[in-house]
PDB file of C-alpha atoms in Angstrom:
ATOM      1  CA  UNK L   1     -13.057   8.657   7.904  1.00  0.00           C
ATOM      2  CA  UNK L   2      -9.553   8.774   6.512  1.00  0.00           C
ATOM      3  CA  UNK L   3      -8.106   5.660   4.911  1.00  0.00           C
ATOM      4  CA  UNK L   4      -4.543   4.946   5.994  1.00  0.00           C
ATOM      5  CA  UNK L   5      -2.863   2.148   4.021  1.00  0.00           C
ATOM      6  CA  UNK L   6      -1.514  -0.621   6.230  1.00  0.00           C
ATOM      7  CA  UNK L   7       1.966  -2.021   5.712  1.00  0.00           C
ATOM      8  CA  UNK L   8       2.362  -5.488   4.265  1.00  0.00           C
ATOM      9  CA  UNK L   9       2.504  -8.460   6.661  1.00  0.00           C
ATOM     10  CA  UNK L  10       6.057  -9.113   5.511  1.00  0.00           C
ATOM     11  CA  UNK L  11       7.398  -5.866   6.939  1.00  0.00           C
ATOM     12  CA  UNK L  12       8.908  -6.113  10.427  1.00  0.00           C
ATOM     13  CA  UNK L  13      10.787  -3.909  12.853  1.00  0.00           C
ATOM     14  CA  UNK L  14      13.148  -4.203  15.769  1.00  0.00           C
ATOM     15  CA  UNK L  15      11.687  -1.913  18.420  1.00  0.00           C
ATOM     16  CA  UNK L  16      12.606  -0.850  21.941  1.00  0.00           C
ATOM     17  CA  UNK L  17       8.988  -0.113  22.827  1.00  0.00           C
ATOM     18  CA  UNK L  18       6.019  -2.201  23.860  1.00  0.00           C
ATOM     19  CA  UNK L  19       4.425  -4.767  21.589  1.00  0.00           C
ATOM     20  CA  UNK L  20       1.205  -2.860  22.220  1.00  0.00           C
ATOM     21  CA  UNK L  21       2.013  -0.712  19.184  1.00  0.00           C
ATOM     22  CA  UNK L  22       1.760  -3.677  16.833  1.00  0.00           C
ATOM     23  CA  UNK L  23      -2.012  -3.733  16.355  1.00  0.00           C
ATOM     24  CA  UNK L  24      -3.885  -2.122  13.467  1.00  0.00           C
ATOM     25  CA  UNK L  25      -3.817   1.664  13.410  1.00  0.00           C
ATOM     26  CA  UNK L  26      -7.617   1.630  13.454  1.00  0.00           C
ATOM     27  CA  UNK L  27      -7.522   0.159  16.984  1.00  0.00           C
ATOM     28  CA  UNK L  28      -5.725   3.200  18.429  1.00  0.00           C
ATOM     29  CA  UNK L  29      -7.978   6.003  19.671  1.00  0.00           C
ATOM     30  CA  UNK L  30      -7.031   9.667  19.925  1.00  0.00           C
ATOM     31  CA  UNK L  31     -10.622  10.819  19.998  1.00  0.00           C
ATOM     32  CA  UNK L  32     -10.887  14.380  21.255  1.00  0.00           C
ATOM     33  CA  UNK L  33      -7.152  15.093  20.974  1.00  0.00           C
ATOM     34  CA  UNK L  34      -5.887  18.221  19.187  1.00  0.00           C
ATOM     35  CA  UNK L  35      -2.663  17.433  17.362  1.00  0.00           C
ATOM     36  CA  UNK L  36      -0.253  19.646  15.417  1.00  0.00           C
ATOM     37  CA  UNK L  37       2.094  17.813  13.028  1.00  0.00           C
ATOM     38  CA  UNK L  38       5.049  19.504  11.312  1.00  0.00           C
ATOM     39  CA  UNK L  39       6.694  18.284   8.127  1.00  0.00           C
ATOM     40  CA  UNK L  40       3.231  17.052   7.207  1.00  0.00           C
ATOM     41  CA  UNK L  41       3.287  17.537   3.441  1.00  0.00           C
ATOM     42  CA  UNK L  42       5.057  14.199   2.883  1.00  0.00           C
ATOM     43  CA  UNK L  43       6.769  11.198   4.461  1.00  0.00           C
ATOM     44  CA  UNK L  44       6.494  10.479   8.174  1.00  0.00           C
ATOM     45  CA  UNK L  45       4.683  13.730   8.956  1.00  0.00           C
ATOM     46  CA  UNK L  46       1.981  13.033   6.397  1.00  0.00           C
ATOM     47  CA  UNK L  47       1.567   9.462   7.660  1.00  0.00           C
ATOM     48  CA  UNK L  48       1.254  10.686  11.260  1.00  0.00           C
ATOM     49  CA  UNK L  49      -1.350  13.274  10.288  1.00  0.00           C
ATOM     50  CA  UNK L  50      -3.425  10.711   8.404  1.00  0.00           C
ATOM     51  CA  UNK L  51      -3.167   8.167  11.205  1.00  0.00           C
ATOM     52  CA  UNK L  52      -4.059  10.692  13.910  1.00  0.00           C
ATOM     53  CA  UNK L  53      -7.134  11.771  11.965  1.00  0.00           C
ATOM     54  CA  UNK L  54      -8.136   8.127  11.482  1.00  0.00           C
ATOM     55  CA  UNK L  55      -7.768   7.661  15.247  1.00  0.00           C
ATOM     56  CA  UNK L  56     -10.271  10.448  15.896  1.00  0.00           C
ATOM     57  CA  UNK L  57      -7.981  13.410  16.579  1.00  0.00           C
ATOM     58  CA  UNK L  58      -8.484  16.891  15.231  1.00  0.00           C
ATOM     59  CA  UNK L  59      -5.327  17.583  13.281  1.00  0.00           C
ATOM     60  CA  UNK L  60      -3.466  20.696  12.139  1.00  0.00           C
ATOM     61  CA  UNK L  61      -0.687  20.236   9.592  1.00  0.00           C
ATOM     62  CA  UNK L  62       2.310  22.528   9.130  1.00  0.00           C
ATOM     63  CA  UNK L  63       4.796  22.501   6.239  1.00  0.00           C
ATOM     64  CA  UNK L  64       6.201  24.694   3.463  1.00  0.00           C
ATOM     65  CA  UNK L  65       4.442  23.181   0.431  1.00  0.00           C
ATOM     66  CA  UNK L  66       1.075  24.912   0.434  1.00  0.00           C
ATOM     67  CA  UNK L  67      -0.552  22.873  -2.339  1.00  0.00           C
ATOM     68  CA  UNK L  68       0.230  19.484  -0.801  1.00  0.00           C
ATOM     69  CA  UNK L  69      -0.589  20.727   2.693  1.00  0.00           C
ATOM     70  CA  UNK L  70      -3.975  22.105   1.630  1.00  0.00           C
ATOM     71  CA  UNK L  71      -4.877  18.899  -0.207  1.00  0.00           C
ATOM     72  CA  UNK L  72      -3.982  16.801   2.836  1.00  0.00           C
ATOM     73  CA  UNK L  73      -5.966  19.023   5.209  1.00  0.00           C
ATOM     74  CA  UNK L  74      -9.019  18.768   2.967  1.00  0.00           C
ATOM     75  CA  UNK L  75      -8.682  14.992   2.783  1.00  0.00           C
ATOM     76  CA  UNK L  76      -8.427  14.466   6.550  1.00  0.00           C
ATOM     77  CA  UNK L  77     -10.803  17.316   7.492  1.00  0.00           C
ATOM     78  CA  UNK L  78      -7.898  19.066   9.185  1.00  0.00           C
ATOM     79  CA  UNK L  79      -6.377  22.534   9.385  1.00  0.00           C
ATOM     80  CA  UNK L  80      -3.518  23.640   7.111  1.00  0.00           C
ATOM     81  CA  UNK L  81      -1.072  26.246   8.448  1.00  0.00           C
ATOM     82  CA  UNK L  82       1.734  26.818   5.968  1.00  0.00           C
ATOM     83  CA  UNK L  83       5.136  27.934   7.258  1.00  0.00           C
ATOM     84  CA  UNK L  84       8.833  27.282   6.833  1.00  0.00           C
ATOM     85  CA  UNK L  85      10.209  26.168  10.204  1.00  0.00           C
ATOM     86  CA  UNK L  86      13.295  28.341   9.625  1.00  0.00           C
ATOM     87  CA  UNK L  87      11.058  31.454   9.569  1.00  0.00           C
ATOM     88  CA  UNK L  88      10.384  31.854  13.280  1.00  0.00           C
ATOM     89  CA  UNK L  89       7.887  34.687  12.945  1.00  0.00           C
ATOM     90  CA  UNK L  90       5.861  32.665  10.448  1.00  0.00           C
ATOM     91  CA  UNK L  91       6.101  29.625  12.741  1.00  0.00           C
ATOM     92  CA  UNK L  92       4.698  31.577  15.694  1.00  0.00           C
ATOM     93  CA  UNK L  93       1.801  32.818  13.571  1.00  0.00           C
ATOM     94  CA  UNK L  94       1.100  29.358  12.159  1.00  0.00           C
ATOM     95  CA  UNK L  95       1.101  27.662  15.559  1.00  0.00           C
ATOM     96  CA  UNK L  96      -1.203  30.343  16.969  1.00  0.00           C
ATOM     97  CA  UNK L  97      -3.543  29.885  13.996  1.00  0.00           C
ATOM     98  CA  UNK L  98      -3.564  26.105  14.473  1.00  0.00           C
ATOM     99  CA  UNK L  99      -4.371  26.450  18.183  1.00  0.00           C
ATOM    100  CA  UNK L 100      -7.121  28.943  17.399  1.00  0.00           C
ATOM    101  CA  UNK L 101      -8.712  26.732  14.736  1.00  0.00           C
ATOM    102  CA  UNK L 102      -8.520  23.607  16.896  1.00  0.00           C
ATOM    103  CA  UNK L 103      -9.498  25.445  20.093  1.00  0.00           C
ATOM    104  CA  UNK L 104      -6.206  24.491  21.737  1.00  0.00           C
ATOM    105  CA  UNK L 105      -3.406  21.959  21.337  1.00  0.00           C
ATOM    106  CA  UNK L 106      -2.612  18.916  23.453  1.00  0.00           C
ATOM    107  CA  UNK L 107      -0.033  17.208  21.253  1.00  0.00           C
ATOM    108  CA  UNK L 108       2.808  18.334  19.016  1.00  0.00           C
ATOM    109  CA  UNK L 109       4.636  16.017  16.635  1.00  0.00           C
ATOM    110  CA  UNK L 110       7.852  17.569  15.320  1.00  0.00           C
ATOM    111  CA  UNK L 111       8.513  15.714  12.076  1.00  0.00           C
ATOM    112  CA  UNK L 112      10.078  18.374   9.834  1.00  0.00           C
ATOM    113  CA  UNK L 113      13.586  17.403   8.806  1.00  0.00           C
ATOM    114  CA  UNK L 114      16.109  17.270   5.976  1.00  0.00           C
ATOM    115  CA  UNK L 115      19.358  15.456   5.221  1.00  0.00           C
ATOM    116  CA  UNK L 116      22.503  16.610   3.431  1.00  0.00           C
ATOM    117  CA  UNK L 117      24.851  13.588   3.110  1.00  0.00           C
ATOM    118  CA  UNK L 118      28.464  14.317   2.251  1.00  0.00           C
ATOM    119  CA  UNK L 119      32.021  14.224   3.457  1.00  0.00           C
ATOM    120  CA  UNK L 120      33.333  17.140   5.500  1.00  0.00           C
ATOM    121  CA  UNK L 121      35.954  18.139   2.924  1.00  0.00           C
ATOM    122  CA  UNK L 122      33.427  18.218   0.088  1.00  0.00           C
ATOM    123  CA  UNK L 123      30.453  19.932   1.715  1.00  0.00           C
ATOM    124  CA  UNK L 124      29.439  23.579   1.462  1.00  0.00           C
ATOM    125  CA  UNK L 125      29.130  25.011   5.009  1.00  0.00           C
ATOM    126  CA  UNK L 126      25.758  26.434   3.956  1.00  0.00           C
ATOM    127  CA  UNK L 127      24.479  22.856   3.919  1.00  0.00           C
ATOM    128  CA  UNK L 128      25.502  22.396   7.557  1.00  0.00           C
ATOM    129  CA  UNK L 129      23.728  25.602   8.550  1.00  0.00           C
ATOM    130  CA  UNK L 130      20.548  24.530   6.759  1.00  0.00           C
ATOM    131  CA  UNK L 131      20.634  21.139   8.488  1.00  0.00           C
ATOM    132  CA  UNK L 132      20.799  22.747  11.915  1.00  0.00           C
ATOM    133  CA  UNK L 133      18.301  25.499  11.039  1.00  0.00           C
ATOM    134  CA  UNK L 134      15.644  22.950  10.021  1.00  0.00           C
ATOM    135  CA  UNK L 135      16.359  19.911  12.170  1.00  0.00           C
ATOM    136  CA  UNK L 136      17.298  21.629  15.428  1.00  0.00           C
ATOM    137  CA  UNK L 137      16.406  25.326  15.582  1.00  0.00           C
ATOM    138  CA  UNK L 138      13.176  24.795  13.633  1.00  0.00           C
ATOM    139  CA  UNK L 139      12.098  22.138  16.119  1.00  0.00           C
ATOM    140  CA  UNK L 140      12.865  24.493  18.999  1.00  0.00           C
ATOM    141  CA  UNK L 141      10.946  27.359  17.385  1.00  0.00           C
ATOM    142  CA  UNK L 142       7.812  25.276  16.835  1.00  0.00           C
ATOM    143  CA  UNK L 143       7.964  23.779  20.319  1.00  0.00           C
ATOM    144  CA  UNK L 144       8.465  27.153  21.974  1.00  0.00           C
ATOM    145  CA  UNK L 145       5.480  28.589  20.094  1.00  0.00           C
ATOM    146  CA  UNK L 146       3.299  25.606  21.032  1.00  0.00           C
ATOM    147  CA  UNK L 147       4.210  25.454  24.734  1.00  0.00           C
ATOM    148  CA  UNK L 148       1.627  27.926  26.103  1.00  0.00           C
ATOM    149  CA  UNK L 149      -1.141  25.983  24.370  1.00  0.00           C
ATOM    150  CA  UNK L 150       0.212  22.582  25.391  1.00  0.00           C
ATOM    151  CA  UNK L 151       0.662  23.569  29.034  1.00  0.00           C
ATOM    152  CA  UNK L 152      -2.936  24.758  29.154  1.00  0.00           C
ATOM    153  CA  UNK L 153      -4.134  21.298  28.057  1.00  0.00           C
ATOM    154  CA  UNK L 154      -4.758  18.098  29.976  1.00  0.00           C
ATOM    155  CA  UNK L 155      -2.037  15.422  29.605  1.00  0.00           C
ATOM    156  CA  UNK L 156      -0.139  17.159  26.765  1.00  0.00           C
ATOM    157  CA  UNK L 157       2.591  15.473  24.735  1.00  0.00           C
ATOM    158  CA  UNK L 158       5.497  16.411  22.496  1.00  0.00           C
ATOM    159  CA  UNK L 159       6.916  13.786  20.148  1.00  0.00           C
ATOM    160  CA  UNK L 160      10.169  14.638  18.382  1.00  0.00           C
ATOM    161  CA  UNK L 161      10.947  12.524  15.337  1.00  0.00           C
ATOM    162  CA  UNK L 162      14.704  12.057  15.429  1.00  0.00           C
ATOM    163  CA  UNK L 163      16.622   9.173  13.830  1.00  0.00           C
ATOM    164  CA  UNK L 164      18.737   6.142  14.607  1.00  0.00           C
ATOM    165  CA  UNK L 165      21.500   8.544  13.523  1.00  0.00           C
ATOM    166  CA  UNK L 166      20.820  10.355  16.796  1.00  0.00           C
ATOM    167  CA  UNK L 167      21.991   7.226  18.606  1.00  0.00           C
ATOM    168  CA  UNK L 168      25.167   6.471  16.613  1.00  0.00           C
ATOM    169  CA  UNK L 169      27.119   7.839  13.644  1.00  0.00           C
ATOM    170  CA  UNK L 170      26.580   5.353  10.875  1.00  0.00           C
ATOM    171  CA  UNK L 171      29.217   6.575   8.444  1.00  0.00           C
ATOM    172  CA  UNK L 172      31.509   9.474   7.535  1.00  0.00           C
ATOM    173  CA  UNK L 173      29.043  10.996   5.094  1.00  0.00           C
ATOM    174  CA  UNK L 174      26.305  11.228   7.710  1.00  0.00           C
ATOM    175  CA  UNK L 175      28.279  13.100  10.369  1.00  0.00           C
ATOM    176  CA  UNK L 176      26.572  16.492  10.094  1.00  0.00           C
ATOM    177  CA  UNK L 177      23.108  14.940   9.834  1.00  0.00           C
ATOM    178  CA  UNK L 178      23.861  12.723  12.834  1.00  0.00           C
ATOM    179  CA  UNK L 179      25.018  15.781  14.787  1.00  0.00           C
ATOM    180  CA  UNK L 180      21.590  17.379  14.292  1.00  0.00           C
ATOM    181  CA  UNK L 181      19.844  14.218  15.423  1.00  0.00           C
ATOM    182  CA  UNK L 182      22.095  13.839  18.468  1.00  0.00           C
ATOM    183  CA  UNK L 183      20.974  17.388  19.240  1.00  0.00           C
ATOM    184  CA  UNK L 184      17.309  16.397  18.890  1.00  0.00           C
ATOM    185  CA  UNK L 185      17.860  13.565  21.368  1.00  0.00           C
ATOM    186  CA  UNK L 186      19.612  15.932  23.802  1.00  0.00           C
ATOM    187  CA  UNK L 187      16.899  18.562  23.489  1.00  0.00           C
ATOM    188  CA  UNK L 188      14.238  15.929  24.079  1.00  0.00           C
ATOM    189  CA  UNK L 189      15.916  15.034  27.364  1.00  0.00           C
ATOM    190  CA  UNK L 190      16.240  18.703  28.352  1.00  0.00           C
ATOM    191  CA  UNK L 191      12.610  19.426  27.469  1.00  0.00           C
ATOM    192  CA  UNK L 192      11.466  16.380  29.412  1.00  0.00           C
ATOM    193  CA  UNK L 193      13.403  17.502  32.506  1.00  0.00           C
ATOM    194  CA  UNK L 194      11.999  21.013  32.180  1.00  0.00           C
ATOM    195  CA  UNK L 195       8.395  20.181  31.392  1.00  0.00           C
ATOM    196  CA  UNK L 196       7.563  16.756  32.812  1.00  0.00           C
ATOM    197  CA  UNK L 197       7.085  18.267  36.306  1.00  0.00           C
ATOM    198  CA  UNK L 198       4.341  20.375  34.706  1.00  0.00           C
ATOM    199  CA  UNK L 199       2.621  17.311  33.258  1.00  0.00           C
ATOM    200  CA  UNK L 200       3.959  17.500  29.702  1.00  0.00           C
ATOM    201  CA  UNK L 201       5.338  14.234  28.320  1.00  0.00           C
ATOM    202  CA  UNK L 202       8.252  14.389  25.868  1.00  0.00           C
ATOM    203  CA  UNK L 203       9.218  11.421  23.683  1.00  0.00           C
ATOM    204  CA  UNK L 204      11.948  10.973  21.090  1.00  0.00           C
ATOM    205  CA  UNK L 205      11.104   8.603  18.242  1.00  0.00           C
ATOM    206  CA  UNK L 206      14.214   7.322  16.459  1.00  0.00           C
ATOM    207  CA  UNK L 207      13.476   5.598  13.133  1.00  0.00           C
ATOM    208  CA  UNK L 208      15.972   3.776  10.972  1.00  0.00           C
ATOM    209  CA  UNK L 209      15.460   3.708   7.219  1.00  0.00           C
ATOM    210  CA  UNK L 210      11.952   4.769   6.147  1.00  0.00           C
ATOM    211  CA  UNK L 211      10.648   4.862   2.579  1.00  0.00           C
ATOM    212  CA  UNK L 212      10.223   8.611   2.206  1.00  0.00           C
ATOM    213  CA  UNK L 213      11.315  11.195  -0.345  1.00  0.00           C
ATOM    214  CA  UNK L 214      13.886  12.762   1.992  1.00  0.00           C
ATOM    215  CA  UNK L 215      16.637  12.208  -0.602  1.00  0.00           C
ATOM    216  CA  UNK L 216      14.629  13.599  -3.513  1.00  0.00           C
ATOM    217  CA  UNK L 217      15.705  17.208  -3.078  1.00  0.00           C
ATOM    218  CA  UNK L 218      19.386  16.425  -2.611  1.00  0.00           C
ATOM    219  CA  UNK L 219      22.009  17.432  -5.190  1.00  0.00           C
ATOM    220  CA  UNK L 220      23.166  14.569  -7.399  1.00  0.00           C
ATOM    221  CA  UNK L 221      25.993  12.630  -5.741  1.00  0.00           C
ATOM    222  CA  UNK L 222      27.022   9.023  -5.052  1.00  0.00           C
ATOM    223  CA  UNK L 223      25.835   9.489  -1.464  1.00  0.00           C
ATOM    224  CA  UNK L 224      22.368  10.581  -2.576  1.00  0.00           C
ATOM    225  CA  UNK L 225      22.111   7.580  -4.879  1.00  0.00           C
ATOM    226  CA  UNK L 226      23.169   5.212  -2.078  1.00  0.00           C
ATOM    227  CA  UNK L 227      20.698   6.744   0.336  1.00  0.00           C
ATOM    228  CA  UNK L 228      17.783   6.638  -2.116  1.00  0.00           C
ATOM    229  CA  UNK L 229      18.543   3.026  -3.021  1.00  0.00           C
ATOM    230  CA  UNK L 230      18.758   1.862   0.586  1.00  0.00           C
ATOM    231  CA  UNK L 231      15.584   3.676   1.603  1.00  0.00           C
ATOM    232  CA  UNK L 232      13.742   1.991  -1.260  1.00  0.00           C
ATOM    233  CA  UNK L 233      15.205  -1.468  -0.608  1.00  0.00           C
ATOM    234  CA  UNK L 234      15.309  -1.628   3.185  1.00  0.00           C
ATOM    235  CA  UNK L 235      13.060   1.140   4.487  1.00  0.00           C
ATOM    236  CA  UNK L 236       9.926   0.731   6.539  1.00  0.00           C
ATOM    237  CA  UNK L 237       6.691   2.299   5.275  1.00  0.00           C
ATOM    238  CA  UNK L 238       5.979   5.633   7.004  1.00  0.00           C
ATOM    239  CA  UNK L 239       2.827   4.104   8.497  1.00  0.00           C
ATOM    240  CA  UNK L 240       5.021   2.044  10.842  1.00  0.00           C
ATOM    241  CA  UNK L 241       6.495   5.226  12.325  1.00  0.00           C
ATOM    242  CA  UNK L 242       3.014   6.713  12.511  1.00  0.00           C
ATOM    243  CA  UNK L 243       1.986   3.615  14.471  1.00  0.00           C
ATOM    244  CA  UNK L 244       4.810   4.254  16.945  1.00  0.00           C
ATOM    245  CA  UNK L 245       3.820   7.906  17.370  1.00  0.00           C
ATOM    246  CA  UNK L 246       0.156   7.064  17.913  1.00  0.00           C
ATOM    247  CA  UNK L 247       1.082   4.366  20.418  1.00  0.00           C
ATOM    248  CA  UNK L 248       2.994   6.962  22.435  1.00  0.00           C
ATOM    249  CA  UNK L 249       0.206   9.542  22.250  1.00  0.00           C
ATOM    250  CA  UNK L 250      -2.487   7.060  23.244  1.00  0.00           C
ATOM    251  CA  UNK L 251      -0.808   5.891  26.456  1.00  0.00           C
ATOM    252  CA  UNK L 252      -2.282   6.931  29.832  1.00  0.00           C
ATOM    253  CA  UNK L 253      -1.178  10.306  31.178  1.00  0.00           C
ATOM    254  CA  UNK L 254       0.916   8.679  33.902  1.00  0.00           C
ATOM    255  CA  UNK L 255       3.081   6.863  31.314  1.00  0.00           C
ATOM    256  CA  UNK L 256       5.980   8.548  29.500  1.00  0.00           C
ATOM    257  CA  UNK L 257       7.923   6.795  26.759  1.00  0.00           C
ATOM    258  CA  UNK L 258      11.328   8.464  26.820  1.00  0.00           C
ATOM    259  CA  UNK L 259      12.588   6.988  23.547  1.00  0.00           C
ATOM    260  CA  UNK L 260      11.076   4.715  20.920  1.00  0.00           C
ATOM    261  CA  UNK L 261      13.785   3.380  18.580  1.00  0.00           C
ATOM    262  CA  UNK L 262      12.604   1.376  15.584  1.00  0.00           C
ATOM    263  CA  UNK L 263      14.377   0.114  12.475  1.00  0.00           C
ATOM    264  CA  UNK L 264      13.860  -2.390   9.660  1.00  0.00           C
ATOM    265  CA  UNK L 265      15.041  -5.879  10.419  1.00  0.00           C
ATOM    266  CA  UNK L 266      16.772  -5.793   7.020  1.00  0.00           C
ATOM    267  CA  UNK L 267      18.792  -2.655   7.778  1.00  0.00           C
ATOM    268  CA  UNK L 268      22.534  -3.003   8.137  1.00  0.00           C
ATOM    269  CA  UNK L 269      23.248  -0.769  11.097  1.00  0.00           C
ATOM    270  CA  UNK L 270      26.710   0.401  10.053  1.00  0.00           C
ATOM    271  CA  UNK L 271      28.278   1.650   6.845  1.00  0.00           C
ATOM    272  CA  UNK L 272      25.252   3.871   6.233  1.00  0.00           C
ATOM    273  CA  UNK L 273      26.862   5.766   3.360  1.00  0.00           C
ATOM    274  CA  UNK L 274      30.287   4.573   2.313  1.00  0.00           C
ATOM    275  CA  UNK L 275      32.762   6.874   0.535  1.00  0.00           C
ATOM    276  CA  UNK L 276      33.007   5.904  -3.138  1.00  0.00           C
ATOM    277  CA  UNK L 277      36.023   3.734  -3.860  1.00  0.00           C
ATOM    278  CA  UNK L 278      38.776   5.403  -5.853  1.00  0.00           C
TER     279      UNK L 278
END
């Protein structure tokens, strides 16, 4: 059995979903489910993979970092399928391999994502392209590859991990990132309209600040320093987002959660990244 660390009793969240998600992760059962999690080598994706395995699911994990992915798969007795979500051919092969190893898929959790904070005038357009390639097109590529397997399953689910930045623009330096997350929200709605008549549930999970390493790979800048500091000071542990995802996946087949928005009580909802004063 996989040990998933619980968050401290002091942590709290403002959530738009049911209080039924508030119990211990060990009380949620996904026994018999076959779950593919992207972005699983760290952060929210890793926490979801660990929690799903603890809940009894068979789990496949997809990410770029082979060493971390392999170690996680060994720890949770899961399946590692390494791929960069911007490489669509590799994604198709990885999803097919995951479905083959798990003997099908009935849930997909799209958790791969990056951020590139910065003002419009100061940002290399290549950063915008990478944001959309990973956060939007990568999500579409994985979902498209998984659909035949999901639609062959009983009560399948797709959970897209978006952001509170998909619900509002929190500051001028987060505009491009927010645009990708608005797109994730829109695509979730479109996928739900397309696929819910075929029995596939689609949910968008929108976290606020979460204590992950999402800022670690960013170039040095005042915005990166602000982001890293606020994630460390105000962010929820990734296990709280994993709890939300498992709550959604464990609901009866006749119940669809359209959106689950959750943020730290301590988070200031505006002025996400302020321009440095001159």
